[in-house]
Structures are given as structure tokens and as C-alpha cells.
CSV table of C-alpha atoms in Angstrom, one decimal:
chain,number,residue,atom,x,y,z
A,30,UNK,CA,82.9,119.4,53.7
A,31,UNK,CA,82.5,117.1,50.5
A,32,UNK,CA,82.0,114.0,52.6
A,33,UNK,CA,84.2,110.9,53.0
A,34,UNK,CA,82.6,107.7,51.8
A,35,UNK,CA,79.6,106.9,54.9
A,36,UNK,CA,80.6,103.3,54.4
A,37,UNK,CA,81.0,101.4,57.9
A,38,UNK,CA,84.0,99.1,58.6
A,39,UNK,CA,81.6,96.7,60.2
A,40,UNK,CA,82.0,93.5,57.7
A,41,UNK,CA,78.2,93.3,58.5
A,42,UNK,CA,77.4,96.5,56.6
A,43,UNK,CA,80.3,96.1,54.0
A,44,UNK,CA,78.2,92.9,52.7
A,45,UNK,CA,74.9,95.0,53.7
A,46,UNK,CA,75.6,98.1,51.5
A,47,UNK,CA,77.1,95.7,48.4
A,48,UNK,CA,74.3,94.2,48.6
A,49,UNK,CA,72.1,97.0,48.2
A,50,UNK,CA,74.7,98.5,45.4
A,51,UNK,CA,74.3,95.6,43.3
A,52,UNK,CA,70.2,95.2,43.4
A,53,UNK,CA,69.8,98.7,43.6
A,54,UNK,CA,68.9,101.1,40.7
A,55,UNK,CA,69.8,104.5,42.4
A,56,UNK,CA,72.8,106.3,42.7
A,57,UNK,CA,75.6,105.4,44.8
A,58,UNK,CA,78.3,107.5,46.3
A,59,UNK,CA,81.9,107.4,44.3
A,60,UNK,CA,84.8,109.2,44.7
A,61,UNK,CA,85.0,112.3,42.9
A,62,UNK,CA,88.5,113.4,41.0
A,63,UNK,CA,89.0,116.9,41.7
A,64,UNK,CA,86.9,118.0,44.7
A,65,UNK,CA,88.7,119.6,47.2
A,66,UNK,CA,89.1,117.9,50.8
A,67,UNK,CA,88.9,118.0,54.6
A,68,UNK,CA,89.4,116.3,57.4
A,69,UNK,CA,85.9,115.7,58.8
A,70,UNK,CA,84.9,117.7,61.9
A,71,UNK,CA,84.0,120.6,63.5
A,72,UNK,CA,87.1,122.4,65.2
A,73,UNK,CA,87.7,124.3,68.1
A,74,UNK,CA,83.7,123.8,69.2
A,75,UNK,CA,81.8,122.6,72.1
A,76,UNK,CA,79.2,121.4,73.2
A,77,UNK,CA,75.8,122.9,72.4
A,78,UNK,CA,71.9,122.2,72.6
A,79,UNK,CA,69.2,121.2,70.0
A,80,UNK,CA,67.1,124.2,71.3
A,81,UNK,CA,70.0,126.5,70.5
A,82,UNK,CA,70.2,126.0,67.3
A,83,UNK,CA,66.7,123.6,66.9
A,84,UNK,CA,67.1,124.7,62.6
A,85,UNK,CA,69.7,121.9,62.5
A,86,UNK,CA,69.2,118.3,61.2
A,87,UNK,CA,71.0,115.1,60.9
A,88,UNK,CA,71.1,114.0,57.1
A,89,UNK,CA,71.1,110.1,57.7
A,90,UNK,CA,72.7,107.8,54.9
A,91,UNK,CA,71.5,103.8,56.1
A,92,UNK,CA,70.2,105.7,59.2
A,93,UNK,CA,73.9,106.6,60.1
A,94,UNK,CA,74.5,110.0,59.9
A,95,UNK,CA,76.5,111.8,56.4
A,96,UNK,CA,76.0,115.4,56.8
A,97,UNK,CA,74.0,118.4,58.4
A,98,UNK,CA,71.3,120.2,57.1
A,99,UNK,CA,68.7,123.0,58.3
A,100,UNK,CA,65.2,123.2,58.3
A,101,UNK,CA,63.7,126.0,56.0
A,102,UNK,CA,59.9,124.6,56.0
A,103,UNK,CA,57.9,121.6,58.3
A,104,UNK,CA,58.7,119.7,54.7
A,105,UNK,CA,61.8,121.1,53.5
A,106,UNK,CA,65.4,120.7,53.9
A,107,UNK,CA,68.4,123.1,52.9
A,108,UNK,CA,71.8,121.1,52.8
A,109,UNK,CA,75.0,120.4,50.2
A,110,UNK,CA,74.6,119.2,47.0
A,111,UNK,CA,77.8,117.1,47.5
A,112,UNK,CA,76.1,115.4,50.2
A,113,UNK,CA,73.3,114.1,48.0
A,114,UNK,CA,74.0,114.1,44.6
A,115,UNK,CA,75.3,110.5,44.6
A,116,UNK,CA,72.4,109.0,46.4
A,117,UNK,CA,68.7,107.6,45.7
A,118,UNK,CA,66.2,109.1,47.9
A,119,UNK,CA,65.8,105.5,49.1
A,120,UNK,CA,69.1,105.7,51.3
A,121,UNK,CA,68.8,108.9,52.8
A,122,UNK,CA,66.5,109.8,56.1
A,123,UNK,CA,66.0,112.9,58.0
A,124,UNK,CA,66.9,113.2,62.1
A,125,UNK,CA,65.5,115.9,63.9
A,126,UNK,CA,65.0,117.4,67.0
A,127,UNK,CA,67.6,116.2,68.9
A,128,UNK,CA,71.0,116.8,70.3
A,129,UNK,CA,72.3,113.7,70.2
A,130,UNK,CA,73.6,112.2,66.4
A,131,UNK,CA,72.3,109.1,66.4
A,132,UNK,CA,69.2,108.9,68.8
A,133,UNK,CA,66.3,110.7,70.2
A,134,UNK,CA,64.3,113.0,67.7
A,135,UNK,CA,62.3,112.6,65.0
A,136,UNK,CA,63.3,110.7,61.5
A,137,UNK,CA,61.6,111.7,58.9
A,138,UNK,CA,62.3,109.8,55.0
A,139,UNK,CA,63.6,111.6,51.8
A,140,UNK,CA,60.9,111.9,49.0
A,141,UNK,CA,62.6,114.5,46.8
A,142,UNK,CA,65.5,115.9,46.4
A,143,UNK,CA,66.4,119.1,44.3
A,144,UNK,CA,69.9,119.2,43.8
A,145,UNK,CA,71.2,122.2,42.1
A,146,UNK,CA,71.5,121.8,38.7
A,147,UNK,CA,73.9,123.9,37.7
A,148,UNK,CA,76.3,122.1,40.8
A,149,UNK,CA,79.3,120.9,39.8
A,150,UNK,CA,81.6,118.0,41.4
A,151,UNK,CA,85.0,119.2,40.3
A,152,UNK,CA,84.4,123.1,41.6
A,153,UNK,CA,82.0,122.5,44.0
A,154,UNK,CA,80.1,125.5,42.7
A,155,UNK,CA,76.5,125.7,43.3
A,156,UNK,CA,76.7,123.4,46.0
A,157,UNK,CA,73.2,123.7,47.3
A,158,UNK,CA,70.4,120.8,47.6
A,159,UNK,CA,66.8,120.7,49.0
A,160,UNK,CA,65.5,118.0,50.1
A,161,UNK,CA,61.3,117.8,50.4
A,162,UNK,CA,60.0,115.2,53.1
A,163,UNK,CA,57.8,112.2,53.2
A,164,UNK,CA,56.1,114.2,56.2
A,165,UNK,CA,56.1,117.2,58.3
A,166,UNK,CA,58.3,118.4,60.8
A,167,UNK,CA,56.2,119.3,64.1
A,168,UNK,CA,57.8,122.4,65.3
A,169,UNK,CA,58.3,122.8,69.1
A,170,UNK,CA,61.3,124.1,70.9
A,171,UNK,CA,63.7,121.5,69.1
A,172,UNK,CA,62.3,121.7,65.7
A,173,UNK,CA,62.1,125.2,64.0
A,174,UNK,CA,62.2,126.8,60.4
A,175,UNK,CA,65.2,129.3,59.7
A,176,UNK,CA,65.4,132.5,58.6
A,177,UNK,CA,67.1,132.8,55.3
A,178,UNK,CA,69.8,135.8,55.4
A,179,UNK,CA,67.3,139.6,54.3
A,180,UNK,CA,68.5,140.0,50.9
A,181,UNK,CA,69.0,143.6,51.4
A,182,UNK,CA,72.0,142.4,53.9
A,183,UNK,CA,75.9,143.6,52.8
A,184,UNK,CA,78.7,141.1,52.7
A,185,UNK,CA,81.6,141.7,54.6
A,186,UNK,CA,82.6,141.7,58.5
A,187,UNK,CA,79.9,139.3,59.6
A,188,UNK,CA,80.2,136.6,62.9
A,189,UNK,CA,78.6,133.9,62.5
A,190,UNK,CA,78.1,130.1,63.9
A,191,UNK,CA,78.4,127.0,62.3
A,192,UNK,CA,76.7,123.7,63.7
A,193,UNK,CA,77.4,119.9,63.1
A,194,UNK,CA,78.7,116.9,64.6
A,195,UNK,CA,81.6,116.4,62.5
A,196,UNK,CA,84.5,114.6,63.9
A,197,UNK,CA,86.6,116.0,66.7
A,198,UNK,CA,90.0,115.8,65.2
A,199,UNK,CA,91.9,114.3,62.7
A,200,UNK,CA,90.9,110.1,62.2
A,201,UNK,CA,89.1,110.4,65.7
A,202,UNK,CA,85.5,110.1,66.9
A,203,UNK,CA,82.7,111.7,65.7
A,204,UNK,CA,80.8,113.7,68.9
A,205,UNK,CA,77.5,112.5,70.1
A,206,UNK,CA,76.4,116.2,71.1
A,207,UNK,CA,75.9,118.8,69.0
A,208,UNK,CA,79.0,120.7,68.3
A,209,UNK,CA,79.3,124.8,67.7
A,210,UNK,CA,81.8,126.8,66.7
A,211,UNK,CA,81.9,131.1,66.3
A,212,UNK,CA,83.9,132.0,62.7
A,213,UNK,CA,84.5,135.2,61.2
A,214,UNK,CA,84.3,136.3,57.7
A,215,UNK,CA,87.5,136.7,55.7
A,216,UNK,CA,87.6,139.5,52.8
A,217,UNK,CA,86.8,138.0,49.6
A,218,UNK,CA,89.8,138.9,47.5
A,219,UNK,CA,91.8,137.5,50.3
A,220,UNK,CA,90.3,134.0,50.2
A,221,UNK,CA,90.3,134.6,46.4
A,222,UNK,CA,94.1,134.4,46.9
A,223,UNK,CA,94.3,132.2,49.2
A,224,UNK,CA,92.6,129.9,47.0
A,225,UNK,CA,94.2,130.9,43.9
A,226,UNK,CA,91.1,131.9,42.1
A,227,UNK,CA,88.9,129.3,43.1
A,228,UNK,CA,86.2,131.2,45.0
A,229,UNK,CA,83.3,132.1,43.0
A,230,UNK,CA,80.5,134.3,43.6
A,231,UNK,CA,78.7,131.5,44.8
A,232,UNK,CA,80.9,130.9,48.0
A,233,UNK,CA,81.8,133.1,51.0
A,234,UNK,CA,84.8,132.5,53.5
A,235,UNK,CA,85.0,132.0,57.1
A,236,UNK,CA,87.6,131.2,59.6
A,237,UNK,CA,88.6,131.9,63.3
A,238,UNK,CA,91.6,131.1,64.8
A,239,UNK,CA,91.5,127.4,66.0
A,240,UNK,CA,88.1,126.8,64.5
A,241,UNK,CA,86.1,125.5,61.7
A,242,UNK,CA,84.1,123.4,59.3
A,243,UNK,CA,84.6,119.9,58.0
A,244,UNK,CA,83.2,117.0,56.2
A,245,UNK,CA,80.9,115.4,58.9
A,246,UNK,CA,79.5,119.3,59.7
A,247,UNK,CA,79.0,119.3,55.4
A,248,UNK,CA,75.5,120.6,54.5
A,249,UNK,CA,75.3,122.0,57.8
A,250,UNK,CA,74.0,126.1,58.7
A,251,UNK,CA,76.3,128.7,58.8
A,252,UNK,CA,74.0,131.5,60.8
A,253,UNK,CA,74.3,135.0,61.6
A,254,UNK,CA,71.7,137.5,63.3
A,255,UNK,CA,69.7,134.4,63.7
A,256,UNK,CA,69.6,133.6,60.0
A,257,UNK,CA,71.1,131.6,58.1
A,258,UNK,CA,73.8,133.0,55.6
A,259,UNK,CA,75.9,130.1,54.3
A,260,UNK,CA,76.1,126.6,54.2
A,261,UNK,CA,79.3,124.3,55.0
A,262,UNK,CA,80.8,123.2,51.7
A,263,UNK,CA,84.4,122.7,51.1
A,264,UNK,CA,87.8,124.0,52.0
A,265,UNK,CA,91.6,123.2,52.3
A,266,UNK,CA,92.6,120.9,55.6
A,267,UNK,CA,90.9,122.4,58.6
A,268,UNK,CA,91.1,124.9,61.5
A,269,UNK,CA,94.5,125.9,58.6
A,270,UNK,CA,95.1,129.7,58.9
A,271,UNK,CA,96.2,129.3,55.5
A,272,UNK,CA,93.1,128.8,54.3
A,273,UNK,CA,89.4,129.8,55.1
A,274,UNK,CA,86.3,127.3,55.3
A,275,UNK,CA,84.1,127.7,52.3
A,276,UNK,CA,80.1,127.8,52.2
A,277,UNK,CA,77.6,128.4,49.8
A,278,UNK,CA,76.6,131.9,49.4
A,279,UNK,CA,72.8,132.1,50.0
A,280,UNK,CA,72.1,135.6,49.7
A,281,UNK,CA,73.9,135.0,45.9
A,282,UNK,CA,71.1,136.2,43.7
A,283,UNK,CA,71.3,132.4,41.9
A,284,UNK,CA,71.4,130.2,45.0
A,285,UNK,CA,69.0,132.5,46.5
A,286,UNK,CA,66.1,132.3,43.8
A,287,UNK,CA,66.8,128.8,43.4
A,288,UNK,CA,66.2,128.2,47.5
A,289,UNK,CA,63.2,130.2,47.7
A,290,UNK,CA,61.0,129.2,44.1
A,291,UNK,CA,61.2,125.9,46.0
A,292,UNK,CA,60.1,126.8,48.8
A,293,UNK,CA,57.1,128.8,47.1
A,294,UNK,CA,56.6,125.6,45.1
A,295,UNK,CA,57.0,122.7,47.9
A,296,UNK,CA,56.6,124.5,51.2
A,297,UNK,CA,53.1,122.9,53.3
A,298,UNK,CA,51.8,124.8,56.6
């Protein structure tokens, strides 16, 4: 959920990316005081297909992958603000249409990005971000638009799956296939406790025994009924029956307007 720093321990791309901070007039990523953490993977999953779940993307920082994201227009790109906020379009690329993290597919570069304005780093509230493309998506079998969540649809008692390729467990390796997991949603005022007040109106909870959401999946689709409800944000350690994943709340009247105004105002055939 809010991501780890992308940097590589490759000396080659330390130099590469210090490089590129010191010439460089866009944002780069910095540790934020305050945001809540995880460990970085998707828990509990296994091993899935592109055309299962052909909505998802790989959010590429220096063409390495640094969070998920879904496709909700052949331009258009729904992920976490957290996973963008601190970085020039320049940086980040689009990976589509495959299973596979780092290979296959289509990439596509960043030309705007629409981070929430209202997002903020400490709470990780609002934690929404579109991204519009340089070009468009060709849809086939891998590559399709989402459904966004009917608005009309009650919270409460949903199943749902979450994608990603978020590490596999604690300080190991990051999956080369696509990774699912099934997570059910916990009862507001419980996660409300849980999280001693922190969950805002904003946010919905889900968890399942063994399973869940992490930093690498961050960004990524959390999707019900074949649309998409939620999207991975932040959370307390991972897989912790303690303590629920959180995702932003799309059918939220305020992240919902927000999502579709930009797609009325961005969105090409």
C-alpha cells in the first residue's frame, strides 16, 4: 500500500537515478512522516491470468514496476495517489496486457496525471489518481475498460478480488505472474475501531483470513460483480487479523465525481 522507495540496489541504477534527481526538475519520491505502512505483497494469492482480470495494469517507475492500476478508458488510468504524487510524468510508464510484471504487453507513457487534490500524505485520505496516456490502449482479450461500482450499490457484506504482483512475503520476491486473492468486507465501525478512528468515509475495509493487500499491489483494483469498488491503499502489517486492508471508496460521492468528470473530460473512443 503507500509504496516503499522503487529505488534498485543495483549500484548501476543508484548512480542512474541520482543522476536523474539532480538534473531533473520533477518530483521525486521522499519518505513521508506519518503514512501508515505495509509489508509489500499480495497474501495468501495465486496465480492468475491477464485475461481474468485484463482491467489491470503495471504502473512502471524507470520501467520497473511501483504499483497497480486499472484501466477505466483506452487513455485513462485509475490508481493511488500515494503512488504518484511524488513523481514527474517523465518517470512513470504504463504496462499492459500482460501477465507477466516485467515483460510482454503493451507500454504506454504517462502524459497527465490528476492526482486528487484534496489527497493527503499523512491520512492517506482521498487517495485516488488518474493518469491520462500518451496513446491508446487497444482493447482485446488482455486489455479492457472496467466497470466502476453502480452508484445505486449498498455497502456492506460484499466479496471481492484484489489483483497485483506485490511481493510474496515479508523481504522476499516479488511474483512474475499475476497474483489474486478473494477478501471480504469488514463492518465499518469495526475497522473504525480497529483503526482507532482513522477510517474515513473515503476508505472501505477488507480482509480474509490469510489474505490481503500490500504495497507492491498499491493502486491496484479491488472488484466485485465485475466492477470495480475499491482501490488498494493503506493498512496496518498484512494478512494481520488485527487489522483490515484499506482502499479508496469509489462509490464515495467525492471520489466518485472526481473519477468520472475526468473521464467525461479526458476519455477518447
Amino acid at each position: 500500500m503507500p509504496s516503499s522507495s522503487p529505488f534498485s540496489s543495483n549500484m548501476f541504477r543508484f548512480v542512474l537515478i541520482a543522476a536523474l534527481a539532480a538534473f531533473s526538475v520533477e518530483a521525486i519520491p521522499r519518505n513521508r512522516a506519518g503514512v501508515p505502512q505495509l509489508d509489500g505483497r499480495i497474501v495468501g494469492g495465486e496465480d492468475t491470468q491477464i485475461e481474468d482480470y485484463p482491467h489491470q495494469i503495471s504502473l512502471q517507475y524507470l520501467d520497473e514496476h511501483n504499483c497497480g492500476g486499472s484501466i477505466i478508458a483506452r487513455n485513462l488510468i485509475l490508481t493511488a495517489a500515494h503512488c504518484t504524487v511524488d513523481f514527474g510524468i517523465t518517470f512513470l510508464s504504463v504496462r499492459y496486457g500482460s501477465s507477466i510484471m516485467d515483460k510482454g504487453g503493451v507500454v504506454l507513457k504517462v502524459a497527465q496525471k490528476f492526482d486528487h487534490p484534496s489527497y493527503d500524505a499523512v491520512t492517506t485520505d482521498y487517495d485516488v489518481s488518474i493518469l491520462k496516456l500518451a496513446g491508446k490502449i487497444e482493447l482485446s482479450s488482455k486489455a479492457q475498460i472496467v466497470k466502476l461500482v453502480p452508484s445505486y450499490t449498498p455497502e456492506g457484506g460484499r466479496a471481492a478480488f484484489v489483483t497485483g504482483w506485490g511481493a510474496l512475503y515479508s523481504d522476499g520476491p516479488s511474483p512474475q505472474q499475476l497474483q489474486v486473492a478473494q477478501v471480504f468486507e469488514e463492518d465499518r465501525e469495526v475497522c473504525g475501531k480497529a483503526y482507532r478512528g482513522k477510517i474515513t468515509e473515503r476508505m472501505i475495509c477488507f480482509k480474509a483470513a490469510g489474505k490481503d493487500s500490500c504495497q507492491g499491489d498499491s493502486g491496484g483494483p479491488l472488484v466485485s460483480g465485475g466492477a470495480q469498488i475499491g482501490v488498494v491503499s493503506w493498512g496496518h502489517g498484512c494478512a494481520d487479523a488485527r487489522y483490515p486492508g484499506i482502499y479508496s471508496h469509489i462509490n464515495n460521492a467525492q471520489l466518485r465525481r472526481y473519477i468520472v468528470n475526468h473521464i467525461d473530460l479526458y476519455a477518447t473512443n
